[in-house]
Short mmCIF file of C-alpha atoms and ligand atoms in Angstrom, two decimals:
data_model
loop_
_atom_site.label_atom_id
_atom_site.label_comp_id
_atom_site.label_asym_id
_atom_site.label_seq_id
_atom_site.Cartn_x
_atom_site.Cartn_y
_atom_site.Cartn_z
CA UNK A 888 -10.73 13.69 30.22
CA UNK A 889 -12.05 15.76 26.81
CA UNK A 890 -13.22 13.36 24.35
CA UNK A 891 -10.23 13.65 21.53
CA UNK A 892 -13.07 14.87 18.96
CA UNK A 893 -13.51 18.35 21.29
CA UNK A 894 -9.93 18.99 20.49
CA UNK A 895 -10.14 22.79 18.51
CA UNK A 896 -8.27 21.63 15.56
CA UNK A 897 -6.30 25.27 15.52
CA UNK A 898 -4.34 23.99 19.00
CA UNK A 899 -0.97 23.19 18.85
CA UNK A 900 0.43 19.95 16.71
CA UNK A 901 2.85 19.38 19.04
CA UNK A 902 0.27 19.20 21.69
CA UNK A 903 -2.50 17.47 19.27
CA UNK A 904 -0.27 14.29 19.33
CA UNK A 905 0.75 14.08 22.74
CA UNK A 906 -2.83 14.06 23.64
CA UNK A 907 -3.91 11.96 20.45
CA UNK A 908 -1.47 9.68 21.57
CA UNK A 909 -2.58 9.17 24.83
CA UNK A 910 -5.76 9.05 23.99
CA UNK A 911 -5.48 6.23 21.39
CA UNK A 912 -4.15 3.11 23.70
CA UNK A 913 -6.80 1.86 24.84
CA UNK A 914 -6.99 1.73 28.48
CA UNK A 915 -5.32 4.91 29.37
CA UNK A 916 -8.78 6.85 29.43
CA UNK A 917 -9.63 5.54 32.51
CA UNK A 918 -6.35 4.90 34.29
CA UNK A 919 -5.87 1.00 33.06
CA UNK A 920 -2.42 -0.25 31.87
CA UNK A 921 -2.19 0.84 28.48
CA UNK A 922 -2.23 -1.90 25.43
CA UNK A 923 -1.55 -0.72 22.43
CA UNK A 924 -3.80 -1.22 19.39
CA UNK A 925 -2.94 -3.83 16.91
CA UNK A 926 -2.83 -3.11 13.78
CA UNK A 927 -3.86 -5.15 9.84
CA UNK A 928 -3.06 -3.94 6.34
CA UNK A 929 -5.29 -5.64 3.88
CA UNK A 930 -3.33 -5.04 0.55
CA UNK A 931 -4.99 -6.33 -2.93
CA UNK A 932 -2.66 -6.45 -5.87
CA UNK A 933 -3.43 -4.28 -8.81
CA UNK A 934 -6.82 -2.80 -7.23
CA UNK A 935 -7.73 0.15 -9.10
CA UNK A 936 -9.51 3.17 -7.70
CA UNK A 937 -12.49 2.53 -9.57
CA UNK A 938 -13.15 -1.56 -8.68
CA UNK A 939 -14.60 -0.91 -5.77
CA UNK A 940 -18.69 -0.75 -4.96
CA UNK A 941 -18.31 2.06 -2.40
CA UNK A 942 -15.36 3.77 -5.12
CA UNK A 943 -18.16 3.69 -7.88
CA UNK A 944 -17.74 0.55 -9.94
CA UNK A 945 -21.88 -0.31 -11.01
CA UNK A 946 -21.22 -4.26 -11.23
CA UNK A 947 -18.57 -5.55 -8.95
CA UNK A 948 -20.59 -6.14 -5.55
CA UNK A 949 -18.41 -5.69 -2.28
CA UNK A 950 -20.78 -4.78 0.68
CA UNK A 951 -17.78 -5.74 3.11
CA UNK A 952 -15.37 -3.17 1.83
CA UNK A 953 -18.92 -0.94 1.21
CA UNK A 954 -19.08 -1.44 4.98
CA UNK A 955 -16.22 -1.06 6.22
CA UNK A 956 -16.05 2.46 4.34
CA UNK A 957 -19.58 3.24 6.20
CA UNK A 958 -18.10 2.33 9.30
CA UNK A 959 -14.40 4.11 9.13
CA UNK A 960 -12.93 6.62 6.89
CA UNK A 961 -12.79 6.55 2.87
CA UNK A 962 -10.34 8.36 1.33
CA UNK A 963 -10.29 10.04 -1.43
CA UNK A 964 -6.79 10.82 -2.58
CA UNK A 965 -4.74 8.00 -0.96
CA UNK A 966 -1.72 7.08 -3.39
CA UNK A 967 0.75 3.96 -2.83
CA UNK A 968 4.10 5.08 -3.61
CA UNK A 969 5.44 3.42 -6.73
CA UNK A 970 3.36 2.10 -9.87
CA UNK A 971 4.25 -1.33 -9.68
CA UNK A 972 4.68 -4.29 -7.06
CA UNK A 973 8.19 -4.26 -5.24
CA UNK A 974 8.88 -0.71 -4.58
CA UNK A 975 5.10 0.12 -3.58
CA UNK A 976 5.39 -3.15 -0.93
CA UNK A 977 8.80 -1.84 0.29
CA UNK A 978 7.69 1.50 0.91
CA UNK A 979 4.30 0.84 2.82
CA UNK A 980 6.73 -1.17 5.67
CA UNK A 981 9.48 1.11 5.43
CA UNK A 982 7.57 4.27 5.28
CA UNK A 983 10.78 5.34 2.58
CA UNK A 984 10.79 5.99 -0.62
CA UNK A 985 11.79 2.71 -2.47
CA UNK A 986 14.59 4.49 -4.25
CA UNK A 987 16.01 5.05 -0.53
CA UNK A 988 16.21 1.30 -0.40
CA UNK A 989 17.39 0.00 -3.61
CA UNK A 990 13.95 -0.94 -4.29
CA UNK A 991 13.76 -0.11 -7.86
CA UNK A 992 15.30 -0.49 -10.86
CA UNK A 993 14.20 1.50 -14.75
CA UNK A 994 15.40 -2.02 -16.43
CA UNK A 995 13.71 -4.82 -13.87
CA UNK A 996 11.15 -3.16 -12.70
CA UNK A 997 10.23 -6.08 -9.91
CA UNK A 998 12.25 -8.95 -8.04
CA UNK A 999 11.77 -11.65 -10.00
CA UNK A 1000 11.93 -15.97 -9.67
CA UNK A 1001 15.38 -15.35 -10.56
CA UNK A 1002 16.69 -12.37 -8.86
CA UNK A 1003 19.42 -12.82 -6.11
CA UNK A 1004 18.63 -9.58 -4.50
CA UNK A 1005 15.74 -8.28 -1.64
CA UNK A 1006 14.86 -5.74 0.63
CA UNK A 1007 18.04 -5.16 2.57
CA UNK A 1008 18.51 -6.10 5.81
CA UNK A 1009 19.64 -2.38 7.57
CA UNK A 1010 15.64 -1.14 6.01
CA UNK A 1011 13.47 -1.36 9.52
CA UNK A 1012 9.74 -2.46 8.64
CA UNK A 1013 6.71 -1.94 10.09
CA UNK A 1014 6.70 -5.79 12.21
CA UNK A 1015 10.67 -5.33 13.26
CA UNK A 1016 9.60 -1.69 14.68
CA UNK A 1017 7.08 -3.02 16.47
CA UNK A 1018 7.61 -6.10 17.55
CA UNK A 1019 10.37 -3.88 20.12
CA UNK A 1020 6.91 -3.09 22.04
CA UNK A 1021 6.19 -6.65 22.22
CA UNK A 1022 3.15 -7.19 19.34
CA UNK A 1023 2.83 -10.36 17.35
CA UNK A 1024 3.79 -10.36 13.54
CA UNK A 1025 2.41 -12.22 10.41
CA UNK A 1026 2.32 -12.00 6.81
CA UNK A 1027 0.04 -13.85 4.77
CA UNK A 1028 -0.05 -14.04 1.43
CA UNK A 1029 2.19 -11.80 -1.25
CA UNK A 1030 5.82 -10.91 -0.17
CA UNK A 1031 7.85 -9.86 -3.65
CA UNK A 1032 10.62 -8.35 -1.49
CA UNK A 1033 13.14 -10.99 -1.79
CA UNK A 1034 12.22 -15.22 -2.02
CA UNK A 1035 15.49 -16.37 -0.65
CA UNK A 1036 15.65 -17.10 2.36
CA UNK A 1037 17.84 -14.39 3.93
CA UNK A 1038 15.36 -11.88 2.07
CA UNK A 1039 11.83 -13.70 3.52
CA UNK A 1040 9.39 -11.91 6.10
CA UNK A 1041 11.32 -13.74 8.83
CA UNK A 1042 14.49 -11.96 8.50
CA UNK A 1043 12.12 -8.25 9.05
CA UNK A 1044 10.34 -8.66 11.71
CA UNK A 1045 7.27 -11.29 11.03
CA UNK A 1046 6.72 -14.01 13.67
CA UNK A 1047 5.02 -16.28 10.80
CA UNK A 1048 4.52 -16.26 7.06
CA UNK A 1049 2.24 -17.92 4.77
CA UNK A 1050 1.91 -17.20 1.14
CA UNK A 1051 3.64 -16.79 -2.24
CA UNK A 1052 7.00 -14.72 -2.54
CA UNK A 1053 6.07 -13.50 -5.77
CA UNK A 1054 3.58 -12.68 -8.13
CA UNK A 1055 1.53 -15.27 -9.06
CA UNK A 1056 2.14 -15.33 -12.83
CA UNK A 1057 5.99 -15.91 -12.41
CA UNK A 1058 5.98 -19.30 -13.93
CA UNK A 1059 7.54 -18.60 -17.20
CA UNK A 1060 8.94 -21.56 -18.62
CA UNK A 1061 11.05 -19.94 -20.93
CA UNK A 1062 13.09 -17.73 -18.23
CA UNK A 1063 13.45 -21.02 -16.76
CA UNK A 1064 10.44 -20.19 -13.90
CA UNK A 1065 9.89 -23.32 -11.59
CA UNK A 1066 5.96 -23.46 -11.16
CA UNK A 1067 4.55 -21.15 -8.65
CA UNK A 1068 5.41 -22.07 -4.96
CA UNK A 1069 3.41 -21.27 -1.47
CA UNK A 1070 5.69 -20.88 1.71
CA UNK A 1071 5.07 -21.47 4.96
CA UNK A 1072 7.79 -20.00 7.08
CA UNK A 1073 10.89 -20.08 4.93
CA UNK A 1074 9.32 -24.23 3.38
CA UNK A 1075 7.76 -24.74 0.06
CA UNK A 1076 4.54 -26.50 1.29
CA UNK A 1077 3.24 -26.82 -2.54
CA UNK A 1078 3.89 -26.10 -5.99
CA UNK A 1079 2.55 -25.44 -7.55
CA UNK A 1080 -0.06 -23.23 -5.09
CA UNK A 1081 -3.78 -23.91 -5.78
CA UNK A 1082 -4.12 -20.46 -6.89
CA UNK A 1083 -7.88 -20.93 -6.65
CA UNK A 1084 -7.75 -21.78 -3.03
CA UNK A 1085 -5.59 -19.12 -2.22
CA UNK A 1086 -8.06 -16.72 -0.91
CA UNK A 1087 -9.84 -18.72 1.36
CA UNK A 1088 -6.61 -19.92 2.66
CA UNK A 1089 -5.29 -16.94 3.42
CA UNK A 1090 -8.46 -15.76 5.43
CA UNK A 1091 -8.45 -18.91 7.18
CA UNK A 1092 -4.85 -18.22 8.15
CA UNK A 1093 -5.09 -14.61 9.42
CA UNK A 1094 -8.65 -15.75 11.59
CA UNK A 1095 -6.41 -18.28 13.04
CA UNK A 1096 -3.26 -15.45 14.09
CA UNK A 1097 -6.05 -13.33 14.98
CA UNK A 1098 -7.62 -16.01 17.55
CA UNK A 1099 -4.31 -16.67 19.07
CA UNK A 1100 -3.34 -13.43 19.93
CA UNK A 1101 -6.51 -11.58 20.89
CA UNK A 1102 -5.14 -11.02 24.45
CA UNK A 1103 -1.91 -9.34 23.16
CA UNK A 1104 -1.14 -6.47 20.33
CA UNK A 1105 -0.63 -7.72 17.26
CA UNK A 1106 0.41 -6.33 13.40
CA UNK A 1107 -1.48 -8.56 10.68
CA UNK A 1108 -0.35 -7.63 7.12
CA UNK A 1109 -2.52 -9.63 4.65
CA UNK A 1110 -1.31 -8.97 0.55
CA UNK A 1111 -3.76 -10.99 -1.07
CA UNK A 1112 -2.59 -12.43 -4.43
CA UNK A 1113 -5.29 -10.98 -6.32
CA UNK A 1114 -6.88 -9.63 -8.28
CA UNK A 1115 -3.15 -9.88 -9.81
CA UNK A 1116 -3.58 -11.97 -13.28
CA UNK A 1117 -3.85 -14.80 -13.93
CA UNK A 1118 -6.82 -14.66 -11.96
CA UNK A 1119 -8.58 -17.45 -10.43
CA UNK A 1120 -11.72 -17.82 -7.87
CA UNK A 1121 -12.80 -20.36 -5.77
CA UNK A 1122 -15.80 -22.53 -6.73
CA UNK A 1123 -17.93 -20.38 -4.26
CA UNK A 1124 -17.81 -17.18 -6.26
CA UNK A 1125 -16.72 -18.44 -9.68
CA UNK A 1126 -18.93 -17.10 -12.11
CA UNK A 1127 -21.22 -15.45 -9.98
CA UNK A 1128 -19.88 -11.67 -10.72
CA UNK A 1129 -22.08 -9.73 -13.35
CA UNK A 1130 -18.10 -8.49 -14.10
CA UNK A 1131 -17.09 -11.95 -15.03
CA UNK A 1132 -13.95 -13.82 -13.69
CA UNK A 1133 -12.34 -10.18 -12.61
CA UNK A 1134 -15.83 -9.30 -10.69
CA UNK A 1135 -15.69 -12.91 -9.32
CA UNK A 1136 -12.16 -12.24 -7.62
CA UNK A 1137 -12.42 -8.74 -6.24
CA UNK A 1138 -15.88 -9.98 -4.63
CA UNK A 1139 -13.73 -13.24 -3.18
CA UNK A 1140 -11.84 -10.84 -1.86
CA UNK A 1141 -14.46 -8.82 -0.15
CA UNK A 1142 -15.83 -11.92 0.97
CA UNK A 1143 -12.56 -12.50 3.32
CA UNK A 1144 -12.29 -8.30 4.44
CA UNK A 1145 -15.40 -9.73 5.47
CA UNK A 1146 -14.37 -12.04 7.57
CA UNK A 1147 -11.41 -10.87 8.83
CA UNK A 1148 -13.82 -7.57 10.31
CA UNK A 1149 -16.28 -9.86 12.13
CA UNK A 1150 -13.61 -11.56 13.70
CA UNK A 1151 -12.16 -8.21 14.64
CA UNK A 1152 -15.90 -7.17 16.37
CA UNK A 1153 -16.17 -9.57 18.77
CA UNK A 1154 -15.96 -9.18 22.38
CA UNK A 1155 -12.66 -8.08 23.84
CA UNK A 1156 -11.03 -7.26 20.02
CA UNK A 1157 -13.50 -4.63 19.64
CA UNK A 1158 -11.88 -1.07 19.23
CA UNK A 1159 -9.02 -2.43 20.05
CA UNK A 1160 -7.62 -2.83 15.94
CA UNK A 1161 -7.08 -0.16 13.09
CA UNK A 1162 -7.69 -1.64 9.69
CA UNK A 1163 -6.45 -0.10 6.89
CA UNK A 1164 -7.47 -1.40 3.06
CA UNK A 1165 -5.69 -0.49 0.03
CA UNK A 1166 -3.93 -1.19 -3.16
CA UNK A 1167 0.01 -1.77 -3.96
CA UNK A 1168 -0.93 -0.14 -7.50
CA UNK A 1169 -3.69 0.67 -10.33
CA UNK A 1170 -5.00 -1.75 -12.71
CA UNK A 1171 -3.29 -3.67 -15.04
CA UNK A 1172 -4.75 -1.84 -18.07
CA UNK A 1173 -2.85 -3.69 -20.83
CA UNK A 1174 -4.80 -7.35 -19.77
CA UNK A 1175 -7.74 -6.02 -21.09
CA UNK A 1176 -10.76 -7.92 -19.47
CA UNK A 1177 -8.55 -9.31 -16.79
CA UNK A 1178 -7.28 -6.30 -15.89
CA UNK A 1179 -9.34 -3.62 -13.58
CA UNK A 1180 -10.36 -0.14 -14.01
CA UNK A 1181 -9.12 2.94 -11.69
CA UNK A 1182 -12.41 4.89 -12.42
CA UNK A 1183 -12.26 8.90 -13.72
CA UNK A 1184 -8.66 8.14 -13.66
CA UNK A 1185 -5.84 8.28 -16.30
CA UNK A 1186 -3.84 5.58 -17.09
CA UNK A 1187 -3.02 2.98 -14.49
CA UNK A 1188 -0.14 0.10 -13.22
CA UNK A 1189 3.13 1.16 -14.25
CA UNK A 1190 2.28 4.69 -14.80
CA UNK A 1191 3.19 7.84 -12.86
CA UNK A 1192 -0.97 9.19 -14.00
CA UNK A 1193 -3.14 9.20 -11.29
CA UNK A 1194 -4.84 5.96 -12.53
CA UNK A 1195 -1.55 3.60 -11.78
CA UNK A 1196 -0.86 5.77 -8.04
CA UNK A 1197 -3.90 6.98 -6.86
CA UNK A 1198 -5.93 3.43 -4.74
CA UNK A 1199 -8.81 2.78 -2.92
CA UNK A 1200 -7.71 3.51 0.77
CA UNK A 1201 -9.76 2.79 3.79
CA UNK A 1202 -9.91 3.51 7.06
CA UNK A 1203 -11.52 1.43 9.96
CA UNK A 1204 -11.47 1.61 14.05
CA UNK A 1205 -14.52 1.79 15.60
CA UNK A 1206 -14.78 4.08 18.49
CA UNK A 1207 -11.83 6.14 17.13
CA UNK A 1208 -12.14 6.70 13.51
CA UNK A 1209 -15.32 8.15 12.68
CA UNK A 1210 -17.90 6.50 11.01
CA UNK A 1211 -18.89 7.64 7.62
CA UNK A 1212 -16.33 10.09 6.71
CA UNK A 1213 -14.83 10.70 3.94
CA UNK A 1214 -11.22 12.32 3.80
CA UNK A 1215 -10.16 13.90 0.93
CA UNK A 1216 -6.58 15.16 2.24
CA UNK A 1217 -3.71 13.95 0.41
CA UNK A 1218 -1.96 10.61 1.84
CA UNK A 1219 0.22 7.58 1.08
CA UNK A 1220 0.93 4.48 1.86
CA UNK A 1221 4.23 6.19 3.05
CA UNK A 1222 2.28 7.50 5.98
CA UNK A 1223 1.64 4.32 7.17
CA UNK A 1224 4.76 3.42 8.91
CA UNK A 1225 5.19 6.47 11.48
CA UNK A 1226 1.37 6.66 12.11
CA UNK A 1227 1.13 3.12 13.21
CA UNK A 1228 4.79 3.50 15.62
CA UNK A 1229 2.72 7.28 16.99
CA UNK A 1230 -0.07 5.08 17.34
CA UNK A 1231 1.66 2.23 19.74
CA UNK A 1232 3.86 4.76 21.29
CA UNK A 1233 7.65 3.86 19.49
CA UNK A 1234 9.56 6.35 18.11
CA UNK A 1235 10.07 6.07 14.02
CA UNK A 1236 14.32 5.75 13.26
CA UNK A 1237 15.81 8.45 13.09
CA UNK A 1238 19.01 7.58 11.76
CA UNK A 1239 17.19 7.67 8.45
CA UNK A 1240 14.88 9.75 6.07
CA UNK A 1241 11.34 8.87 6.99
CA UNK A 1242 9.11 10.25 3.49
CA UNK A 1243 6.12 8.93 4.97
CA UNK A 1244 3.97 11.38 7.31
CA UNK A 1245 2.39 11.01 10.85
CA UNK A 1246 -1.45 11.52 10.22
CA UNK A 1247 -3.02 10.52 12.83
CA UNK A 1248 -5.02 13.16 13.91
CA UNK A 1249 -5.88 13.07 10.50
CA UNK A 1250 -7.32 9.75 11.07
CA UNK A 1251 -8.84 10.69 14.77
CA UNK A 1252 -10.35 13.61 12.90
CA UNK A 1253 -8.25 16.29 15.60
CA UNK A 1254 -6.26 18.10 12.40
CA UNK A 1255 -5.57 18.22 9.03
CA UNK A 1256 -1.37 17.60 8.42
CA UNK A 1257 0.45 20.21 7.09
CA UNK A 1258 0.57 20.28 3.79
CA UNK A 1259 3.58 18.89 1.84
CA UNK A 1260 4.68 17.56 -1.64
CA UNK A 1261 4.27 14.13 -2.86
CA UNK A 1262 6.38 12.92 -5.32
CA UNK A 1263 5.46 10.14 -8.01
CA UNK A 1264 8.55 8.07 -9.34
CA UNK A 1265 8.24 5.37 -11.84
CA UNK A 1266 11.49 3.35 -10.52
CA UNK A 1267 13.87 5.58 -10.02
CA UNK A 1268 13.06 8.55 -12.17
CA UNK A 1269 11.12 11.30 -10.45
CA UNK A 1270 8.32 11.91 -13.18
CA UNK A 1271 6.41 14.51 -11.57
CA UNK A 1272 5.29 15.81 -8.16
CA UNK A 1273 1.73 16.73 -6.51
CA UNK A 1274 1.42 19.86 -3.56
CA UNK A 1275 -2.03 20.82 -2.81
CA UNK A 1276 -4.06 20.56 -6.01
CA UNK A 1277 -1.76 20.94 -7.99
CA UNK A 1278 0.62 18.08 -10.00
CA UNK A 1279 3.34 19.01 -12.47
CA UNK A 1280 4.62 15.98 -14.70
CA UNK A 1281 8.27 16.81 -15.30
CA UNK A 1282 8.32 13.33 -17.50
CA UNK A 1283 5.21 10.85 -18.78
CA UNK A 1284 5.51 6.96 -20.02
CA UNK A 1285 3.02 4.85 -20.34
CA UNK A 1286 2.43 2.38 -17.66
CA UNK A 1287 3.44 -0.27 -20.65
CA UNK A 1288 4.75 -0.35 -23.51
CA UNK A 1289 8.25 0.67 -25.07
CA UNK A 1290 7.82 4.09 -25.46
CA UNK A 1291 10.65 5.96 -24.13
CA UNK A 1292 9.96 8.62 -21.92
CA UNK A 1293 8.72 11.95 -22.66
CA UNK A 1294 10.29 15.21 -21.18
CA UNK A 1295 8.26 17.97 -20.51
CA UNK A 1296 9.97 21.59 -19.95
CA UNK A 1297 7.79 23.40 -18.87
CA UNK A 1298 5.84 20.68 -17.14
CA UNK A 1299 2.55 19.83 -18.06
CA UNK A 1300 0.57 21.52 -14.96
CA UNK A 1301 -3.06 19.81 -13.30
CA UNK A 1302 -5.41 21.17 -11.21
CA UNK A 1303 -6.51 17.67 -10.12
CA UNK A 1304 -9.42 18.69 -7.95
CA UNK A 1305 -11.03 20.16 -10.99
CA UNK A 1306 -9.40 18.08 -13.75
CA UNK A 1307 -8.65 14.76 -11.67
CA UNK A 1308 -8.61 12.98 -15.41
CA UNK A 1309 -5.22 15.28 -16.51
CA UNK A 1310 -6.99 16.04 -19.56
CA UNK A 1311 -6.70 20.01 -19.33
CA UNK A 1312 -2.80 21.19 -19.20
CA UNK A 1313 -3.10 24.69 -17.24
CA UNK A 1314 0.79 25.34 -17.53
CA UNK A 1315 0.45 28.33 -19.15
CA UNK A 1316 -2.09 29.37 -17.44
CA UNK A 1317 0.10 29.31 -13.98
CA UNK A 1318 3.58 30.34 -14.67
CA UNK A 1319 4.05 31.17 -10.55
CA UNK A 1320 2.53 27.35 -9.90
CA UNK A 1321 5.47 25.25 -12.21
CA UNK A 1322 8.25 27.49 -10.37
CA UNK A 1323 7.13 26.82 -7.09
CA UNK A 1324 6.82 22.90 -8.24
CA UNK A 1325 9.80 22.63 -9.88
CA UNK A 1326 11.90 24.48 -7.08
CA UNK A 1327 10.41 21.02 -5.07
CA UNK A 1328 11.28 18.89 -7.31
CA UNK A 1329 15.02 20.53 -7.16
CA UNK A 1330 15.05 20.82 -3.31
CA UNK A 1331 14.10 16.50 -3.34
CA UNK A 1332 17.06 15.70 -5.66
CA UNK A 1333 19.16 17.86 -3.65
CA UNK A 1334 18.50 16.14 -0.89
CA UNK A 1335 18.16 12.82 -2.01
CA UNK A 1336 21.44 10.24 -1.48
CA UNK A 1337 19.75 7.51 -3.35
CA UNK A 1338 22.06 3.59 -3.31
CA UNK A 1339 22.16 1.62 -6.28
CA UNK A 1340 19.49 -0.88 -7.13
CA UNK A 1341 18.96 -3.61 -5.99
CA UNK A 1342 16.72 -5.56 -8.32
CA UNK A 1343 19.48 -6.06 -11.50
CA UNK A 1344 21.12 -9.07 -9.92
CA UNK A 1345 20.37 -12.82 -10.78
CA UNK A 1346 21.04 -16.03 -9.49
CA UNK A 1347 23.28 -17.96 -11.41
CA UNK A 1348 21.44 -21.09 -13.13
CA UNK A 1349 23.05 -24.44 -12.56
MG1 MG B 1914 0.81 -5.12 -7.89
#
C-alpha cells in the first residue's frame, strides 16, 4: 500500500478523502480491525497569537508547546470563530457559526452566572457525534455554554466533567454573582474554587482519564481556565517567569501540555491520538500587563481585527502529521468538528449547515483544501470577510469600550500576507477585489437563517 504522503496532491479530492480516511485509521494498513484515532483539544483562554515561544514571544518559556510544534504542525493563520468565550466555544464544539446556534448577542456577549440559557439541546457537539462510535468523552476545565444543569457537559455528550462552568472572573458581588464554583459532573465540589490549583488539577484529571481509557478511542477536551484574568499560578511557577505573573500562568499551562503529551507518547498510546492546541480568542489587551499579546497583529479579544481572532494553532499526531510542518493555509476552529468526524469515520450531520471545512488532507500533508471565504462576526453582526490573502472590513469596532461600530463604505481592504498588521488600506487600488468580497458577504447573508440570541434571558433572583 502506498504511504499517504506519496499521494500526489492533484488526484480527485473525493478519492483522496477516502484514501486518507482509510490510511488514518490505526490498524487499517495491516488488516487489523480498524480502531479510530483518539482526539484531544487543549484550549487556552485569552492566549494571544504572540504569547508562545514558538510564535515569537521573547520571554515566555514554552518548551512543551514548542516541542509539540516541532513534532507536529504549526499554523500561522488559525482562527477562532468569535472573539469572545461563549460563541467561540460553541463554534469549536459544533462546527457552526455561533449566529446559527443563538450563542452570540450584541447586548450580552457571553453567558453570565445569572444567565438562564445555554447551548441548545438540538446542537450536535463533537462529543455527542463521537459517542455514536463508542468514544469515551471528557470535558475538563471551563465550559461556558450554560451553567444550569440542563446545559452542562453531561447534556452535550460528555461522560465526565470537572471544571468551572464559566469564566474565573465572574464573581461580581454587586451583580449578585456567587463565588466561582468548581464542579464535578453537575455537583459543586468547591466554592470559591482555589484558582491557583486549577491548572494542576486539570492535568491530573486529564492524565487519569487517558490512563483509564487507554484501550479504547477517547475524546478529551481540556479547556484551561487561564490565562484569562484573574491570573493565578501555583507555588511551583509563581514568580518564576521574566514576563511576570502572566508568564508564570502560561508557563504552568505549557507544563500541563507537556505532561499530557508525555502520557500520549507512552507505549500502547503512541501514534493513536491527534492533539490540537489553540486559544478561544485573542488577548485581553485592556487588562494591561495581566493581558497577553497578539504579536504583530492588530487589536485583541472582542475585536474582529486579526489580533482578536487569529490565535496559536498546533496539531500533533506523530506518524501521521509530519514533524516540523508550518501550515500557512487559512483554517479555523470551525474546521475541527468535520475533520475529527471524518478521521473517526463518522458522517457529519446532514440536517443543518456545518460552517467548518473538512481539512484532514491538509493536516496529513496530501492536499490543500479549496479556497473558501472566512467570516468575522462580532456577536450577531458580520464585520469582515477574508478570501485568500484579502480581508474586507465592512464594520470595525474596538474590542472593548463604548465606541459605536464604524461603517466602511467602501470597505477597508487589507492584503494580509503583505500587511498582517492591517495598517495599509488598499481598497482604492483593488475595486475588483472589494466587489468580489462584498459578493461573498451578500451570498452568506442570503443563506443565513439565524435564530434569536439565547444569551440575554436571565434567571429570576429570589
Ligand atoms: Mg476567552
